[in-house]
Structure formats: C-alpha cells, structure tokens
mmCIF file of C-alpha atoms in Angstrom:
data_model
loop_
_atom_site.group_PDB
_atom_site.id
_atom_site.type_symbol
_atom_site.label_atom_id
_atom_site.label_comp_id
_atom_site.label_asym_id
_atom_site.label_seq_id
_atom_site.Cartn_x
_atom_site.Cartn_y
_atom_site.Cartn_z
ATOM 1 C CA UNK Y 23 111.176 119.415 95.756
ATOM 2 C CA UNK Y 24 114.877 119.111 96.170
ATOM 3 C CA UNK Y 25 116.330 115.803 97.526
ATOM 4 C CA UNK Y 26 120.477 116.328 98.703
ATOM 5 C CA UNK Y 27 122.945 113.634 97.131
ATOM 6 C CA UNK Y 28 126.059 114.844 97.917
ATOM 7 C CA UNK Y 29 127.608 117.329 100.136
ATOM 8 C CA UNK Y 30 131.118 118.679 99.609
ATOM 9 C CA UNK Y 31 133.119 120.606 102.492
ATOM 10 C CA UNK Y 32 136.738 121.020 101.088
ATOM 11 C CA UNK Y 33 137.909 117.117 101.077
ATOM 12 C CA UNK Y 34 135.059 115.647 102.867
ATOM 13 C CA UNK Y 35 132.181 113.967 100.788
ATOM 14 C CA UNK Y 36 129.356 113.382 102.481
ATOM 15 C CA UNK Y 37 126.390 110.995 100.528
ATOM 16 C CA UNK Y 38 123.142 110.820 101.533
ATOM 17 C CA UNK Y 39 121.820 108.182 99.261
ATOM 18 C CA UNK Y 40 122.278 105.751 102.605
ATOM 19 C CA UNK Y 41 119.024 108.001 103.844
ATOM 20 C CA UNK Y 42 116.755 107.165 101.253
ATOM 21 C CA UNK Y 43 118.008 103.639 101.341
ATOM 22 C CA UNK Y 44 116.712 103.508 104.590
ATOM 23 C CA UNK Y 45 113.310 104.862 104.227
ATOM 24 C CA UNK Y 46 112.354 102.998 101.414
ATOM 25 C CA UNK Y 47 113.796 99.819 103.074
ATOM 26 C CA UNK Y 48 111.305 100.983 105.783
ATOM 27 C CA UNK Y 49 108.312 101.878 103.227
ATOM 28 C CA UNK Y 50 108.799 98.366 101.977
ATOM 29 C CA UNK Y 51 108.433 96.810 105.188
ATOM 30 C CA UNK Y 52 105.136 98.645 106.128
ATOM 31 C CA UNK Y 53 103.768 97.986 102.955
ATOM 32 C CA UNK Y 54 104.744 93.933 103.595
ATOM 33 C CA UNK Y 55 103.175 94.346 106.756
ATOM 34 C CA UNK Y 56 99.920 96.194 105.488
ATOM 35 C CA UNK Y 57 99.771 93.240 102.843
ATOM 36 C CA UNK Y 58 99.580 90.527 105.248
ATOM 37 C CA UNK Y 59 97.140 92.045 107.053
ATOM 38 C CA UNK Y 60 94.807 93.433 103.819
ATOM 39 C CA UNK Y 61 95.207 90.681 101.816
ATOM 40 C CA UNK Y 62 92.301 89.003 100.159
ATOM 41 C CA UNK Y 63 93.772 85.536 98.689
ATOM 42 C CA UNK Y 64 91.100 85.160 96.242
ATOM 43 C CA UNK Y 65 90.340 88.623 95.256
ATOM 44 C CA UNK Y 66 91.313 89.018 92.082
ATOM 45 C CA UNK Y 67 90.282 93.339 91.802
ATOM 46 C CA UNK Y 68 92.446 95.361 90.389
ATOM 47 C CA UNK Y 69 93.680 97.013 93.452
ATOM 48 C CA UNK Y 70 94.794 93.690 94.599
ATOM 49 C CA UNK Y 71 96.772 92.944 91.750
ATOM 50 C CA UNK Y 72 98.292 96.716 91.949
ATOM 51 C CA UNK Y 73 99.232 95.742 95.933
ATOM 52 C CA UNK Y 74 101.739 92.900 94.432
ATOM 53 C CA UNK Y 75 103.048 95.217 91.775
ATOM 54 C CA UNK Y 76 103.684 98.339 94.420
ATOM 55 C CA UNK Y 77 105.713 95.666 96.134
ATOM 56 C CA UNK Y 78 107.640 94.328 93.894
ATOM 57 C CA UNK Y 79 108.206 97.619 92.760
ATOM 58 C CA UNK Y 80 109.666 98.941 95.922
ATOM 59 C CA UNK Y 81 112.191 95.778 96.156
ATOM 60 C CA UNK Y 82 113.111 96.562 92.557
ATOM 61 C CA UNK Y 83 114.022 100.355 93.698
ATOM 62 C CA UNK Y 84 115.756 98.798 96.997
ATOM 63 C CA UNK Y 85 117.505 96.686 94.623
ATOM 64 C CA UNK Y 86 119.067 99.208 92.076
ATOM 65 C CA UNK Y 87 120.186 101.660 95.312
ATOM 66 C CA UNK Y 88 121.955 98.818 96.523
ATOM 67 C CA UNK Y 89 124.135 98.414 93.062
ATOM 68 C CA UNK Y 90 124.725 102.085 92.874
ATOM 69 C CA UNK Y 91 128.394 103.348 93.037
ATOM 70 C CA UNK Y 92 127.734 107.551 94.532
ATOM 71 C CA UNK Y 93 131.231 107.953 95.097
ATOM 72 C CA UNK Y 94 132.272 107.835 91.983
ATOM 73 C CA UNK Y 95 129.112 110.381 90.477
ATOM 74 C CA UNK Y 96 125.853 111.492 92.045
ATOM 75 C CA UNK Y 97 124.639 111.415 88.657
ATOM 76 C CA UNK Y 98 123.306 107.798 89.139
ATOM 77 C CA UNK Y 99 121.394 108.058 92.176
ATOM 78 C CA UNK Y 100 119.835 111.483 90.321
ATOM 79 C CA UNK Y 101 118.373 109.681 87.902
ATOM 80 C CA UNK Y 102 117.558 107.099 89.659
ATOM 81 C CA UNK Y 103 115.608 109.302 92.356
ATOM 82 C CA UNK Y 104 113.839 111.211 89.574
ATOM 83 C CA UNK Y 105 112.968 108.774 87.489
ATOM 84 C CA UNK Y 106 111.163 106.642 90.328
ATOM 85 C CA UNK Y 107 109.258 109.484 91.998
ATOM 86 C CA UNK Y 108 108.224 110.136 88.321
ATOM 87 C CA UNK Y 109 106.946 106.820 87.929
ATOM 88 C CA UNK Y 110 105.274 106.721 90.951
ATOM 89 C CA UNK Y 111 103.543 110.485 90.451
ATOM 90 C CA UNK Y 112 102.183 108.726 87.186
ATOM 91 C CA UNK Y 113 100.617 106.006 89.394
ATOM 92 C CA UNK Y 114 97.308 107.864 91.477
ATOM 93 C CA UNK Y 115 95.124 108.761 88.645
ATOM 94 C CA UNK Y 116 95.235 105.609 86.841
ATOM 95 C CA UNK Y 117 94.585 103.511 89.770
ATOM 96 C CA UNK Y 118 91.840 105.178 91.415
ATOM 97 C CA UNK Y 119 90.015 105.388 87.481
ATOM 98 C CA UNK Y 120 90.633 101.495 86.741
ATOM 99 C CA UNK Y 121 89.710 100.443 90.232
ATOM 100 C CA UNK Y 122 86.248 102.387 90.031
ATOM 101 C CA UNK Y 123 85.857 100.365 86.532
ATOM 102 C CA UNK Y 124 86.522 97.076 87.788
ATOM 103 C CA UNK Y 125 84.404 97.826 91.171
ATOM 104 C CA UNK Y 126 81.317 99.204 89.177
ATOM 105 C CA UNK Y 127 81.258 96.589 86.703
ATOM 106 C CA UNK Y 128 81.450 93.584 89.262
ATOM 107 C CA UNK Y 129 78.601 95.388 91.300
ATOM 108 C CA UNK Y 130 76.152 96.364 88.942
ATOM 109 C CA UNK Y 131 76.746 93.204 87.044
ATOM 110 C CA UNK Y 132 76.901 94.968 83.422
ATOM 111 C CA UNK Y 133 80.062 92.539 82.557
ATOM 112 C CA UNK Y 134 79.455 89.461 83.964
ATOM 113 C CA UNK Y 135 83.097 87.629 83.061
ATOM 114 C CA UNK Y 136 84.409 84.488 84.798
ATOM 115 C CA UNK Y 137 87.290 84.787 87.545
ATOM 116 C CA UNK Y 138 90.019 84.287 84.975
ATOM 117 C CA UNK Y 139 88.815 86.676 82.554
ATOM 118 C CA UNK Y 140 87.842 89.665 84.882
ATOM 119 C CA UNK Y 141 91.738 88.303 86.488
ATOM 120 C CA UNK Y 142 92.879 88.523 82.914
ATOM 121 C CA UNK Y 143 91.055 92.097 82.165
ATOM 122 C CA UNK Y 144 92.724 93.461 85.048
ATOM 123 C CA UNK Y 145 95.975 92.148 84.542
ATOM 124 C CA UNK Y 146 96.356 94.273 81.036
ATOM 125 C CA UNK Y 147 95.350 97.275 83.041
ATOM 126 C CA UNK Y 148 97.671 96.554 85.634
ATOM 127 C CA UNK Y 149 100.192 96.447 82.645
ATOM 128 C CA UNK Y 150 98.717 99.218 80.540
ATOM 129 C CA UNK Y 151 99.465 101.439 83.846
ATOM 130 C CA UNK Y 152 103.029 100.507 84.705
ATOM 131 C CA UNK Y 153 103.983 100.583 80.799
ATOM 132 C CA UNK Y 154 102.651 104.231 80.561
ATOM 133 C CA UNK Y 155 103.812 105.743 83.917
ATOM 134 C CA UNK Y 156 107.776 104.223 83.056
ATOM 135 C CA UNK Y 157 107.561 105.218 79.486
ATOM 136 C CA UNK Y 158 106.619 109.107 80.546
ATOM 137 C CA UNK Y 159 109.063 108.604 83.389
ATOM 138 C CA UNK Y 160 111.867 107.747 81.199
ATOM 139 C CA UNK Y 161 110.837 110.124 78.077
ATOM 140 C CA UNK Y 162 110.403 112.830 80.588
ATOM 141 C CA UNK Y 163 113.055 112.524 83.480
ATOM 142 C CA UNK Y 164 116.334 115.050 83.380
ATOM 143 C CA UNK Y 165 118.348 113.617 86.158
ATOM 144 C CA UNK Y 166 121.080 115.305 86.357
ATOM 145 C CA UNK Y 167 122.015 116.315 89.393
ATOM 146 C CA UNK Y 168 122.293 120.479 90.050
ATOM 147 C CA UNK Y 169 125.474 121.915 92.059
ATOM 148 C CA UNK Y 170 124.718 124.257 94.498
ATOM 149 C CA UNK Y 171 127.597 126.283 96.186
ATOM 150 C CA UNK Y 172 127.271 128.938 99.154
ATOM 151 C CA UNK Y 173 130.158 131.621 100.529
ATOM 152 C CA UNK Y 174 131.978 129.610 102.291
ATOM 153 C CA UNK Y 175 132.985 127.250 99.177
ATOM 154 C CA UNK Y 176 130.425 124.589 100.841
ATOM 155 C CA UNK Y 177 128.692 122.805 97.514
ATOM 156 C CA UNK Y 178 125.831 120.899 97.413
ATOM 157 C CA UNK Y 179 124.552 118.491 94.545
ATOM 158 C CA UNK Y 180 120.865 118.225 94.785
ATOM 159 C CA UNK Y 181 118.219 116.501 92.460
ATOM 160 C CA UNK Y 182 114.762 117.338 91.217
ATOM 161 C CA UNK Y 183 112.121 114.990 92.572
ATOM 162 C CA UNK Y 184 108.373 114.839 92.343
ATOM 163 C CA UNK Y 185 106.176 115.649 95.527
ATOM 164 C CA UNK Y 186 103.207 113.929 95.866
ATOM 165 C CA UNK Y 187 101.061 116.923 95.278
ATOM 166 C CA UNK Y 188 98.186 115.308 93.523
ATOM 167 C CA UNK Y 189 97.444 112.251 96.500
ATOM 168 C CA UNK Y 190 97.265 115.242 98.991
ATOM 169 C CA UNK Y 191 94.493 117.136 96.954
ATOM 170 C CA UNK Y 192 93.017 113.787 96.324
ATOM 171 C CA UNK Y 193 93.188 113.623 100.606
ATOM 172 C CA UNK Y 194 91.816 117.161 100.447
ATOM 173 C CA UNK Y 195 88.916 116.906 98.165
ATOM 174 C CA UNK Y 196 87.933 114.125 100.499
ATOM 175 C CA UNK Y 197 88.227 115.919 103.645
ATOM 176 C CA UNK Y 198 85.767 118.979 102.348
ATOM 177 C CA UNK Y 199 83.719 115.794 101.261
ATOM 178 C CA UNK Y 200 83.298 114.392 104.927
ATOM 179 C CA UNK Y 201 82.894 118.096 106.267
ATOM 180 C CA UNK Y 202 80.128 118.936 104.042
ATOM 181 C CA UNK Y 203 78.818 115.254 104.501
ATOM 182 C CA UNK Y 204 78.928 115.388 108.697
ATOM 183 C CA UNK Y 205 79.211 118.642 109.945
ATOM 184 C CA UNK Y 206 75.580 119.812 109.430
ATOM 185 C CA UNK Y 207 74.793 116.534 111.667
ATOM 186 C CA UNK Y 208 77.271 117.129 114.153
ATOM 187 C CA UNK Y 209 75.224 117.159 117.415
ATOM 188 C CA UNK Y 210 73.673 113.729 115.937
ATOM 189 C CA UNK Y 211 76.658 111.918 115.251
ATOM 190 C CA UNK Y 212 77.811 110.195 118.788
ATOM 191 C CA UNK Y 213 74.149 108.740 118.509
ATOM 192 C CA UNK Y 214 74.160 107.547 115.165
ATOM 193 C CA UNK Y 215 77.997 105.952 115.638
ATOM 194 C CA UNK Y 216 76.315 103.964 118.963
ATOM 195 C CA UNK Y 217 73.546 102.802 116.785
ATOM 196 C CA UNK Y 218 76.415 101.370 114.204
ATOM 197 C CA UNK Y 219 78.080 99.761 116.835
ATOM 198 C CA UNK Y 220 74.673 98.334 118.002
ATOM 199 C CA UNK Y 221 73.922 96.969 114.536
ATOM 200 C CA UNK Y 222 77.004 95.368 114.159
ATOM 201 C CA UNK Y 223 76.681 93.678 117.253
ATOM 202 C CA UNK Y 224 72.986 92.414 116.014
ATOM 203 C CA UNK Y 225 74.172 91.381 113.251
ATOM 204 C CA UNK Y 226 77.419 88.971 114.252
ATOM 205 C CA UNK Y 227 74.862 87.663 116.983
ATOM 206 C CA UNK Y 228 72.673 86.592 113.883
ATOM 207 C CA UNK Y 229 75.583 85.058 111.954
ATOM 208 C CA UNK Y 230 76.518 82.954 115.295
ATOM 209 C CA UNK Y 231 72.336 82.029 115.904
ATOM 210 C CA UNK Y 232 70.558 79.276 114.157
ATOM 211 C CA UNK Y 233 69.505 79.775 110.061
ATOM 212 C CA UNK Y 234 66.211 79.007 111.626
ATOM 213 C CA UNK Y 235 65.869 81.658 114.400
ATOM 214 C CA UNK Y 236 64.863 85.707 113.269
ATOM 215 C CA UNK Y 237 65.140 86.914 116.912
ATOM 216 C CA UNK Y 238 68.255 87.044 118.866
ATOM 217 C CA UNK Y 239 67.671 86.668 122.207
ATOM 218 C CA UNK Y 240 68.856 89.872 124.591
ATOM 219 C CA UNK Y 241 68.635 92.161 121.772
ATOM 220 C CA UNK Y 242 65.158 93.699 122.410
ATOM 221 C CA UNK Y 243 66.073 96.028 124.375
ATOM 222 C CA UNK Y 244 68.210 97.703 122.186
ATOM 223 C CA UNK Y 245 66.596 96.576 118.983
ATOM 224 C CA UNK Y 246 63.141 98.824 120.768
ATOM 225 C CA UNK Y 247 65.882 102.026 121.638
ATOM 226 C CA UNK Y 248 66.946 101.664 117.983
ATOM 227 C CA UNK Y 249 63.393 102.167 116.586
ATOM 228 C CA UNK Y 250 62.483 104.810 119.132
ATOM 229 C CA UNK Y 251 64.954 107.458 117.540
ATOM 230 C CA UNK Y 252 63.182 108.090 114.157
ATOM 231 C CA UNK Y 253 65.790 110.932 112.502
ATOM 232 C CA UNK Y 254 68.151 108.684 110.064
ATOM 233 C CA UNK Y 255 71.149 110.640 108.614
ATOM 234 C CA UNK Y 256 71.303 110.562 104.730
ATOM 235 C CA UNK Y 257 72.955 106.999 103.163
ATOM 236 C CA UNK Y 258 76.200 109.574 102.311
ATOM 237 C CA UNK Y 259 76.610 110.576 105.669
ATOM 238 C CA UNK Y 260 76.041 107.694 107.245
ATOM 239 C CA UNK Y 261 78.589 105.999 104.368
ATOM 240 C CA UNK Y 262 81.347 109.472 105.513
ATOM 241 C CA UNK Y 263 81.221 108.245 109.285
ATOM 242 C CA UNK Y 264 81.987 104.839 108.129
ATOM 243 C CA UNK Y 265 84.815 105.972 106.597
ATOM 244 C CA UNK Y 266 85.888 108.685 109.155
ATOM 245 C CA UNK Y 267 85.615 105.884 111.867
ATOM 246 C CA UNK Y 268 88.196 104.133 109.963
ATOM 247 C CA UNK Y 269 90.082 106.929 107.774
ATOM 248 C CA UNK Y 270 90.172 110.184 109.222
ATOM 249 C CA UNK Y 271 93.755 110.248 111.107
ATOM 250 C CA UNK Y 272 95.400 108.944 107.875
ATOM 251 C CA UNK Y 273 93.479 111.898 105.880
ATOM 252 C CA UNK Y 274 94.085 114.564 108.167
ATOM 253 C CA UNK Y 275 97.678 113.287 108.276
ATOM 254 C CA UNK Y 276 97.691 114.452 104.471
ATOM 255 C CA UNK Y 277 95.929 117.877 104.815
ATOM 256 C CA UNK Y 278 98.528 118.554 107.607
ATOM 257 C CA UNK Y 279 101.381 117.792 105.325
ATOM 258 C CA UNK Y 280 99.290 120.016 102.512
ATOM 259 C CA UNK Y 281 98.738 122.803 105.070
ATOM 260 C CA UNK Y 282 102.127 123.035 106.164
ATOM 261 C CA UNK Y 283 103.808 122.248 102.939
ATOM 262 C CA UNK Y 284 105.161 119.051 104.047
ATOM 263 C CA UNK Y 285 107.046 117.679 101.221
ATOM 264 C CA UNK Y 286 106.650 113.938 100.420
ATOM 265 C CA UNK Y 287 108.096 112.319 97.733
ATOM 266 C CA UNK Y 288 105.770 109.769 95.509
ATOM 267 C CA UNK Y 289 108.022 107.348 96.020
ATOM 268 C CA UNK Y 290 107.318 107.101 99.740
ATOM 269 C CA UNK Y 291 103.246 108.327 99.768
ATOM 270 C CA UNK Y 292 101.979 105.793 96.987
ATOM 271 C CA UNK Y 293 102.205 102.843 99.051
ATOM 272 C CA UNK Y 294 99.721 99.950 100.432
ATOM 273 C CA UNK Y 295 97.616 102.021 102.973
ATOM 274 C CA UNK Y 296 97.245 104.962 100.195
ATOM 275 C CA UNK Y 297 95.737 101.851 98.417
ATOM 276 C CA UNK Y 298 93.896 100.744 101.020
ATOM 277 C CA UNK Y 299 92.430 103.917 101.410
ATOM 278 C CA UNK Y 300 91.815 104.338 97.986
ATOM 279 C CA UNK Y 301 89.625 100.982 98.093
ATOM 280 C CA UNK Y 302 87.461 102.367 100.820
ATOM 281 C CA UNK Y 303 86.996 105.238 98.443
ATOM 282 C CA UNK Y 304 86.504 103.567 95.387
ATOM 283 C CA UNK Y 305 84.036 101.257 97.109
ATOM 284 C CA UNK Y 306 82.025 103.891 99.035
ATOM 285 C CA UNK Y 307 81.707 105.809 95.767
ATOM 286 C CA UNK Y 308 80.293 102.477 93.736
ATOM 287 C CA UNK Y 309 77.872 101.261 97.094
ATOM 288 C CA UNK Y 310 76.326 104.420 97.147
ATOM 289 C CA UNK Y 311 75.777 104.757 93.265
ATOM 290 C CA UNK Y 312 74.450 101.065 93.490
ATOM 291 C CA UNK Y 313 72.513 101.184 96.831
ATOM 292 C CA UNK Y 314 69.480 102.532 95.153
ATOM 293 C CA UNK Y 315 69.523 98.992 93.256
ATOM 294 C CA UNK Y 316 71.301 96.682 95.106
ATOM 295 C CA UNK Y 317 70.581 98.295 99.040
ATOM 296 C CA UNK Y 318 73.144 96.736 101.109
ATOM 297 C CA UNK Y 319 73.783 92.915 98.981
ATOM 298 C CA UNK Y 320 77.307 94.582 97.493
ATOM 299 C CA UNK Y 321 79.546 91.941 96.017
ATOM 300 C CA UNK Y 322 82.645 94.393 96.107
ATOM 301 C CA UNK Y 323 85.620 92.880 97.612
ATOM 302 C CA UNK Y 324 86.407 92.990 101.424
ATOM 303 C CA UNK Y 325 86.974 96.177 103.206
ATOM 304 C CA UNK Y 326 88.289 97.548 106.350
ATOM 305 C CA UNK Y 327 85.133 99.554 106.503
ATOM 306 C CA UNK Y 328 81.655 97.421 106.911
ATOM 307 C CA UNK Y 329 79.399 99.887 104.648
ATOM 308 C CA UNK Y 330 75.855 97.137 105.034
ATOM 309 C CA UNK Y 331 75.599 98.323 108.474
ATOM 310 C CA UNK Y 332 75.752 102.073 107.949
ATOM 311 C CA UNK Y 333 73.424 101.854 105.044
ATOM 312 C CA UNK Y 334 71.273 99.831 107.878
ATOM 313 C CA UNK Y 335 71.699 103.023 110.245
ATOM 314 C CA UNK Y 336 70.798 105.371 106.846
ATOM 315 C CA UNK Y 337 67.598 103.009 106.662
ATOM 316 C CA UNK Y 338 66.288 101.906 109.696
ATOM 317 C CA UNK Y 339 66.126 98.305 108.897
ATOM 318 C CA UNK Y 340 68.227 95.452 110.437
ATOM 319 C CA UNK Y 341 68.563 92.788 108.496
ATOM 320 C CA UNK Y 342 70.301 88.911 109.354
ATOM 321 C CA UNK Y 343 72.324 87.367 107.026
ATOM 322 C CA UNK Y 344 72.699 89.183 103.181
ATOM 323 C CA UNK Y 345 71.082 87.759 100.229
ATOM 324 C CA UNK Y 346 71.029 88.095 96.726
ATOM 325 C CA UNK Y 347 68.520 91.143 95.663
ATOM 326 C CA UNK Y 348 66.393 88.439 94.058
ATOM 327 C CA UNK Y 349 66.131 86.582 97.524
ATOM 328 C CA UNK Y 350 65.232 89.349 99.707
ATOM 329 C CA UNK Y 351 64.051 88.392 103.271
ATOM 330 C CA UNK Y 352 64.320 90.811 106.016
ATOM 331 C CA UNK Y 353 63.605 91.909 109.557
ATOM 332 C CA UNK Y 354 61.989 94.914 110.067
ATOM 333 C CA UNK Y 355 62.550 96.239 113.507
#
C-alpha cells in the first residue's frame, strides 16, 4: 500500500507525517492501556516478554518521527515508514511459532527448566526475533519516496509500506476454524453457552466455600438441569465458543478489513490485543493437544478466556478446585 508524505500544489507543501504521528501516538496508548490491564507480573512466557518489547518499540518509532526534519526531504520519513512496517510484517510468524514452543513445553512438562532459565530461554528468542525481522528490514527496505504528478501540475510523494496481509489470513484461517467448529451445532449453542455460565458460577461458589465442603449449597437445582441434558458438544467446539465469547468482534473486525480490502499497515495491526489474541490462540491450540493428558489441570499462563470450564461443558463433569493430574479428586454431577 501507498502511504502520502508530501503533497505539492504550486508553493504550498503540505506534510502528512503529523498523521501518522498521531496514530501511532494513539496505538501506543492502547497498547499501554491493554498492558495494564493483561499484564501478568510474574509470567515470564514469551508473549509477555514480546508485550514489553512491542512497547518499547512503538516509543522508539514515536521517538525517531519526532526528530525528523520533512521539510527539508520526505526521503527520511520514507524510510523511516518502510523500514518499520517491514519490521513489524517480519514480527507474526515468529511470535505465534515461539509462543506455541514455550506454551507446549511448560504444559506437557518435556523441559522442565527453573523460572530464570525458561526467562532466560525466552529472552534469546525474544532477541533472535527482533535481530532477524530489523536485519531483513534494513537489508531489504528501498525507501525512497516515489513522485507522483497529475494534469493539473498537482505532485504527490508517496512511499511503499507493508499491509498487514498475513495477520488478516491468520484472522481468516481462524474464522473458517470457528465456522466449521460451531456452525453444525448452531441450534445447540445458546444452551451450551448457559451451561458455561452455570459452571463458572459453580465453580467461584466452590473457591469462596470451605476446603472441607463438596456441595455448594443452592446449586442443586441447576447442578440436576445440568445433568439432565446429556448431548455434550466436542472439547473443540466447546474450546471455539470460548473463544468466540471473547474474540469474535476483534476477528470479524479483520475479515471485514480483508473483505473489503481495508488496508492496515503492520505498524498499526501488530500491537498488544493482536497479542492477546494470539495467546488465546496459542493456548487453545496447546489445551486441546494436552487435554487428552492433562484434562483441564493446564499450567499455561493466565488468559482472558477460562478454557477448564468449557472443557467441563465438553465433559460433563464439574469439578471444585484444580489439582495436579497426580492428585485427582473430583465431583461427578
């Protein structure tokens, strides 16, 4: 896609640059706020360590627009465009293949490390990433910025920048996955999203009970309406409306852009909620390769989306507080 530097009518200049000041000022600011609100302080995953970096990333870009002189070239602010979109088109693939690593080998327990050395492991990848994505970006990038001039002696300088082409087939993939997941199961669903809500209201009133106590009072009711409907959805469906319930607006957000052909620099759509969504992903994917092992007892990181209860719904089983696999006690109801 083309992004517009510089416009010149006769003697009037007119730079743009101020624009994408602005909306990366703003991109930084959602991505603080998303932060604050994501963060896990002691969660030393890989995506967590990428969250820091895509931030101080961003102020590093605010940073160099802010010391740029366009009125004297828009060479500058070419390169500078093309060169971060670059980096940032580099980042997606990377990411989403090092944060499955480090999320299946915590789970499954094949590389049992300490904190500081699984902190350590993920740091180098971390570095590994950014080191390869600026190295193609700067071995790659052009920058120069192309004049474009129309009848009327009106000329435009424009620069080359990367759209974010592959998150929105990423977005894509994963919409046919929750269509081919849910829609077979469509008249089923507004049951099986009650029961969820039901089992996640059993099972805060168990954390907030005595250890001592299995049965919550008030819940039979429901517990006996819970048993009565016998047809469970499959653990990847169930897993897909846990993520729809959280997910879908942001992914059809993407397919509209990709339907539409919505341009969006990589810049501006590889920021903290693409992460975010990319850990639900990530750790949907390794729960559901580990559930036959480990059933609901995950030890992946905190997520937005709760996937113990929906593999609860898949099952039929209710259980109180999680334990280690070894330690299994449950309530059958």
């Amino acid at each position: 896609m083309m992004a517009i530097l510089e416009q010149v009518d006769d003697d009037k200049r007119t730079n743009y640059l101020i624009q994408y000041l602005f909306l990366v000022l703003v991109k930084t600011g959602l991505d603080v706020v998303i932060l604050c609100l994501c963060h896990q302080r002691r969660c030393r995953s890989f995506l967590n360590m990428c969250r820091w970096s895509i931030i101080l990333a961003d102020i590093t870009v605010v940073y160099f627009m802010l010391t740029l002189s366009p009125e004297k070239s828009p060479a500058p602010p070419c390169f500078l465009l093309a060169f971060v979109s670059s980096v940032f088109g580099v980042l997606p693939l990377p990411v989403v293949c090092f944060a499955f690593l480090d999320y299946y080998l915590l789970d499954s327990g094949f590389w049992n490390t300490t904190s500081f050395c699984r902190s350590l492991r993920n740091s180098v990848l971390m570095m590994l990433t950014w080191t390869f994505a600026v190295s193609y970006a700067y071995f790659s990038v052009d920058g120069k910025p192309i004049e474009m001039t129309d009848q009327t002696n009106l000329r435009v300088f424009v620069c080359e920048v990367q759209e974010s082409k592959s998150i929105f087939y990423f977005d894509l993939g994963t919409f046919v996955l929750i269509i081919c997941a849910t829609l077979p199961f469509w008249p089923r669903i507004p049951q099986w999203i009650r029961e969820a809500q039901v089992i996640s209201e059993l099972r805060d009133n168990m954390k907030t009970q005595d250890s001592s106590s299995l049965f919550v009072p008030g819940t039979e009711n429901r517990e006996e309406n819970l048993a009565v409907n016998s047809q469970r959805p499959f653990l990847l469906t169930s897993l897909m409306l846990g993520f729809c319930s959280i997910w879908l607006p942001y992914i059809a957000l993407s397919v509209s852009c990709l339907t539409f052909n919505i341009g969006v620099p990589t810049y501006i759509a590889v920021n903290l909620l693409w992460l975010e969504c990319v850990n639900s992903r990530v750790g949907c994917l390794v729960f559901w390769l580990q559930s036959d092992t480990r059933g609901p007892y995950s030890q992946l990181p905190g997520d937005v989306c709760s996937w113990p209860i929906f593999w609860h719904l898949s099952h039929g089983r209710y259980f109180s507080e999680p334990r280690p696999p070894k330690q299994k006690t449950c309530l059958l109801i």
